[in-house]
PDB file of C-alpha atoms in Angstrom:
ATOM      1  CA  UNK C  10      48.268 -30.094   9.585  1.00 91.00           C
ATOM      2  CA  UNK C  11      47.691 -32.818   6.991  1.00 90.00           C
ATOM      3  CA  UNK C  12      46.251 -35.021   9.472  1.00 93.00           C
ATOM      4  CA  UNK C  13      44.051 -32.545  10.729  1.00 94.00           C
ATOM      5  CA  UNK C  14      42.870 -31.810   6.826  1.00 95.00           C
ATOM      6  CA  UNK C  15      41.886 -35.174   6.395  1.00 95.00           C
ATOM      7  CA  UNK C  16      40.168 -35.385   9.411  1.00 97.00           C
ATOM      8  CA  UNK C  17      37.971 -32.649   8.757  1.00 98.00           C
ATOM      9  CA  UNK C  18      37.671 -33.499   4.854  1.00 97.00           C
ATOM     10  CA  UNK C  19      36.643 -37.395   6.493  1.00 97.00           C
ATOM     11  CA  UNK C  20      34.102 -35.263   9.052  1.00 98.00           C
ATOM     12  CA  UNK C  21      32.449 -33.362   5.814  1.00 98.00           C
ATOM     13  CA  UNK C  22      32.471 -36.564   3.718  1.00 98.00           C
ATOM     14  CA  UNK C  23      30.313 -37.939   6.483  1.00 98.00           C
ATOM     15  CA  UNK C  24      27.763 -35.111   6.957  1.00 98.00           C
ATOM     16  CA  UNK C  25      27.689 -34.640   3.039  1.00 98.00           C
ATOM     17  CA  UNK C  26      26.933 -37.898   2.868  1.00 98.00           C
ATOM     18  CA  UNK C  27      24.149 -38.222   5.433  1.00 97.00           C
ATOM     19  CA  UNK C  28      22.244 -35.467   4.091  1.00 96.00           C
ATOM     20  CA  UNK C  29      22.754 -36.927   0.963  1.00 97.00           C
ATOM     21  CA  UNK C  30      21.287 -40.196   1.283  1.00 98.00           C
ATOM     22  CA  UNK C  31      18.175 -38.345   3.375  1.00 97.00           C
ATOM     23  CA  UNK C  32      17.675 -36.190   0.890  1.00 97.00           C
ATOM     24  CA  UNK C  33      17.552 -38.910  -1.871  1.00 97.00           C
ATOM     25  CA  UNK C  34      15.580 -41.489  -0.337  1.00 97.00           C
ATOM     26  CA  UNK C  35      13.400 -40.386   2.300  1.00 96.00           C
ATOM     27  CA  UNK C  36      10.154 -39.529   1.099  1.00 95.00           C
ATOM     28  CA  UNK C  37       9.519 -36.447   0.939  1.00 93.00           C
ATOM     29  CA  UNK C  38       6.461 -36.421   2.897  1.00 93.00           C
ATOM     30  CA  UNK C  39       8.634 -38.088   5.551  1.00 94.00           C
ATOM     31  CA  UNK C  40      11.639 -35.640   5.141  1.00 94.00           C
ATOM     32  CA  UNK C  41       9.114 -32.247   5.577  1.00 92.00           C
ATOM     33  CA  UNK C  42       8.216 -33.244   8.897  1.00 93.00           C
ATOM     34  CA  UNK C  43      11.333 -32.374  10.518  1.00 91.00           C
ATOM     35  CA  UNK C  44      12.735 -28.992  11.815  1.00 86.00           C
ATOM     36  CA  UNK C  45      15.299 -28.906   9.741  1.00 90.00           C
ATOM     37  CA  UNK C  46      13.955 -29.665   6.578  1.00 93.00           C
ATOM     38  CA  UNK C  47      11.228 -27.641   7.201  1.00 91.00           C
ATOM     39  CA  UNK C  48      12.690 -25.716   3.802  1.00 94.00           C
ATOM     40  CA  UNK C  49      11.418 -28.736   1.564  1.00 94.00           C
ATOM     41  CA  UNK C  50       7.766 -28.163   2.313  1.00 92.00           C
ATOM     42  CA  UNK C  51       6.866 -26.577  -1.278  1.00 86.00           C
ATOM     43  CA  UNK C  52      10.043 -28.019  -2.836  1.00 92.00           C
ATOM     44  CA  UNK C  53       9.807 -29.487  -5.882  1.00 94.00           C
ATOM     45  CA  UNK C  54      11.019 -33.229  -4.763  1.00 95.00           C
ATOM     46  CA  UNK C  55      12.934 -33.275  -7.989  1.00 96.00           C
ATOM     47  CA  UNK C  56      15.156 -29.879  -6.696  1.00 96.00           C
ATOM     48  CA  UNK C  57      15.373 -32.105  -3.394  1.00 96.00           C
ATOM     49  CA  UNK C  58      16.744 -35.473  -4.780  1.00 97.00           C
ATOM     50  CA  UNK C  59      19.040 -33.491  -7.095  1.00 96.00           C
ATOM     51  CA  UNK C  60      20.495 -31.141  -3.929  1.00 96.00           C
ATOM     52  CA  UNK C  61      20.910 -34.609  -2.181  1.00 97.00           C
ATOM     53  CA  UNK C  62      22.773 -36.222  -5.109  1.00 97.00           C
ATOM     54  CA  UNK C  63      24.791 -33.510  -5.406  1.00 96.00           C
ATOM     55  CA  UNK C  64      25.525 -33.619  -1.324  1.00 97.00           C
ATOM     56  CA  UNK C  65      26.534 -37.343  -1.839  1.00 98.00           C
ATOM     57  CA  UNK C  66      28.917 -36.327  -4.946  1.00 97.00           C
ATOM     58  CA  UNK C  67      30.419 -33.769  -2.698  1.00 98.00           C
ATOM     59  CA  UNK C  68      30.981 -37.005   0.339  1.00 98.00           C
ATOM     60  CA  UNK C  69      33.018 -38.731  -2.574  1.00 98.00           C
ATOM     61  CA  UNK C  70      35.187 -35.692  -3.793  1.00 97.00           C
ATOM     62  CA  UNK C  71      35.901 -34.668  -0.320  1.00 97.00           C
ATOM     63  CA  UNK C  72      38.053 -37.997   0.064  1.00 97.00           C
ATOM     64  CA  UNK C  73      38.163 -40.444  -2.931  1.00 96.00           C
ATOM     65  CA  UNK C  74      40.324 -38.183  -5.022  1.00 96.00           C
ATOM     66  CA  UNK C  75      43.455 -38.145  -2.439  1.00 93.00           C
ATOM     67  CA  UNK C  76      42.537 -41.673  -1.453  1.00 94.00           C
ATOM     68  CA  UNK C  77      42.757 -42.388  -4.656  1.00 94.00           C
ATOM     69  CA  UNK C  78      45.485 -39.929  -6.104  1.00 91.00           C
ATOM     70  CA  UNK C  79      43.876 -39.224  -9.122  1.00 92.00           C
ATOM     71  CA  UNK C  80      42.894 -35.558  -9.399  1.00 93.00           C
ATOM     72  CA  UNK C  81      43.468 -34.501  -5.775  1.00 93.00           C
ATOM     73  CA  UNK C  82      43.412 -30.426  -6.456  1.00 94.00           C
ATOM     74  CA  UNK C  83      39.186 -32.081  -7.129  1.00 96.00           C
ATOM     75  CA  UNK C  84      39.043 -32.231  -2.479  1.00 97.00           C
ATOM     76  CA  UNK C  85      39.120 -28.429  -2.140  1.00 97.00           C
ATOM     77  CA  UNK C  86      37.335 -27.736  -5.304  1.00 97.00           C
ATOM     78  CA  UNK C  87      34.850 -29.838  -3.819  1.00 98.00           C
ATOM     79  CA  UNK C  88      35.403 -28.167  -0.460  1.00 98.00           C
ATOM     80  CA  UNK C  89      34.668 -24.928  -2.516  1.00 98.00           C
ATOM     81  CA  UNK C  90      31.615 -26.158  -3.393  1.00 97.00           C
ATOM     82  CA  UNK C  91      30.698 -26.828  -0.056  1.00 97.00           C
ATOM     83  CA  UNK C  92      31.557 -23.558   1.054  1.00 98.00           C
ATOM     84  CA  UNK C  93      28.822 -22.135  -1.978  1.00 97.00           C
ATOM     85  CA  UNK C  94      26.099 -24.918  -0.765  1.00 96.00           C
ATOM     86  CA  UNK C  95      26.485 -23.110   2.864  1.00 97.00           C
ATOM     87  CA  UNK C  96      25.802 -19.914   2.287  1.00 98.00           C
ATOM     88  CA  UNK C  97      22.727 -21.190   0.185  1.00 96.00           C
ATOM     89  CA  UNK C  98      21.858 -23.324   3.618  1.00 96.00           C
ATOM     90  CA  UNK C  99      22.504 -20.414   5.614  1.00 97.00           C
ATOM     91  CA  UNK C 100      20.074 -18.333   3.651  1.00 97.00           C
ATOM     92  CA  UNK C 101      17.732 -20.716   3.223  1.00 94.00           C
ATOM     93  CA  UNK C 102      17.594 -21.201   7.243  1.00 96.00           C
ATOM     94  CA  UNK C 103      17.809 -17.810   8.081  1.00 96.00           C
ATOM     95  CA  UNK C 104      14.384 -16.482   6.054  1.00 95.00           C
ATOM     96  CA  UNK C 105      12.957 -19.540   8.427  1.00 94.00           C
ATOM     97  CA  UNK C 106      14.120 -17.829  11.274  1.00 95.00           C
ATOM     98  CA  UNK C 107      15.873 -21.015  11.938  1.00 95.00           C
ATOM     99  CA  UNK C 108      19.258 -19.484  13.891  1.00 97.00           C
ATOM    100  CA  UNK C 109      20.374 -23.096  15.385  1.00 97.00           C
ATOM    101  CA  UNK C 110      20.299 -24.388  12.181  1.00 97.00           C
ATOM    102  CA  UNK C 111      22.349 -21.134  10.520  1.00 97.00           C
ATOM    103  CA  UNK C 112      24.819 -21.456  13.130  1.00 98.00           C
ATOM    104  CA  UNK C 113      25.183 -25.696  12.072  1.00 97.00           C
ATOM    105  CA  UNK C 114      25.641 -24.246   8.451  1.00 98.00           C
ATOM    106  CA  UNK C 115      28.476 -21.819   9.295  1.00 98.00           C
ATOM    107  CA  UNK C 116      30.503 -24.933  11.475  1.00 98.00           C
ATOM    108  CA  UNK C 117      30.189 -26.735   8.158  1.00 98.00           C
ATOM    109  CA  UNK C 118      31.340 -23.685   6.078  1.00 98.00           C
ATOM    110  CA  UNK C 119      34.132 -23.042   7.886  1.00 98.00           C
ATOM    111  CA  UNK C 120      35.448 -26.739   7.675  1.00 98.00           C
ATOM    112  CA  UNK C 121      35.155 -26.652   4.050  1.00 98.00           C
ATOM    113  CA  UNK C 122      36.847 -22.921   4.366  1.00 97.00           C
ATOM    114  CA  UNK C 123      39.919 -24.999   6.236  1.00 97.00           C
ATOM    115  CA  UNK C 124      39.699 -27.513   3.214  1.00 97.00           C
ATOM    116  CA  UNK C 125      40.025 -25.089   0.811  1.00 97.00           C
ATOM    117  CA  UNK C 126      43.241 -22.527   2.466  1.00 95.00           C
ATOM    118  CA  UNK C 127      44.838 -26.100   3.721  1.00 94.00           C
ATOM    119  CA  UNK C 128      44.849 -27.833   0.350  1.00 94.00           C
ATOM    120  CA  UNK C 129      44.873 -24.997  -2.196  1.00 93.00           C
ATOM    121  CA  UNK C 130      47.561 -23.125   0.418  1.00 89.00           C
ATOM    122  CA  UNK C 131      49.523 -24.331   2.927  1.00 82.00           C
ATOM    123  CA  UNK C 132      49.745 -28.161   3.174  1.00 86.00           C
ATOM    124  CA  UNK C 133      48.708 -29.151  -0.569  1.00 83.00           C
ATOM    125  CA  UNK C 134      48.621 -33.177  -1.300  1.00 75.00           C
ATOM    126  CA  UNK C 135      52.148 -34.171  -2.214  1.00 66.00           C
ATOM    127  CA  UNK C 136      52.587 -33.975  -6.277  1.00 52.00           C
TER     128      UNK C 136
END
């Protein structure tokens, strides 16, 4: 079980952190042209650079708190957090009629959702 936790909290680090780093330095212009981030089109680009520096935060508390053993109880906090930027994803996709991407959003959610019960419940890190 703990290997499969970090595996999945590795797997989230890396989506976290791709989304991250698109949403903070593609241009927007650039960004809005795809499907999936059809949602920035009318975004403030400040809201957008802050969501992605948030999603790159959320790559580094997934993993360099147990890597690190400094705070670990901070990877499903930060899995928690993922869980909340989801259902904000999922909402935001769904009023764009954008199922695929919905369906993407709920994988990710319940990763985080394993996260959380694994490291708040049944295999916590080692104290």
């Amino acid at each position: 079980m703990h290997i499969a936790l970090w595996i999945t909290a590795g797997l989230l680090a890396l989506v976290a952190l791709a989304g991250g780093l698109t949403k903070t330095f593609v241009p927007l212009e650039t960004l809005s042209q795809h499907d999936g981030a059809a949602w920035t089109r009318g975004t403030s680009p400040t809201f957008v650079r802050t969501l992605g520096v948030l999603e790159i935060l959320a790559a580094i508390g997934l993993v360099l708190p147990a890597v690190l053993g400094i705070a670990p109880v901070m990877v499903p906090v930060t899995a928690a957090c993922w869980v909340a930027l989801m259902i904000g994803a999922m909402i935001t996709h769904g009023r764009l009629g954008q199922a695929k991407l919905v369906a993407v959003n709920v994988v990710y959610l319940v990763l985080a959702l394993f996260i959380v019960v694994g490291r708040f419940g049944t295999t916590p890190f080692a104290a």
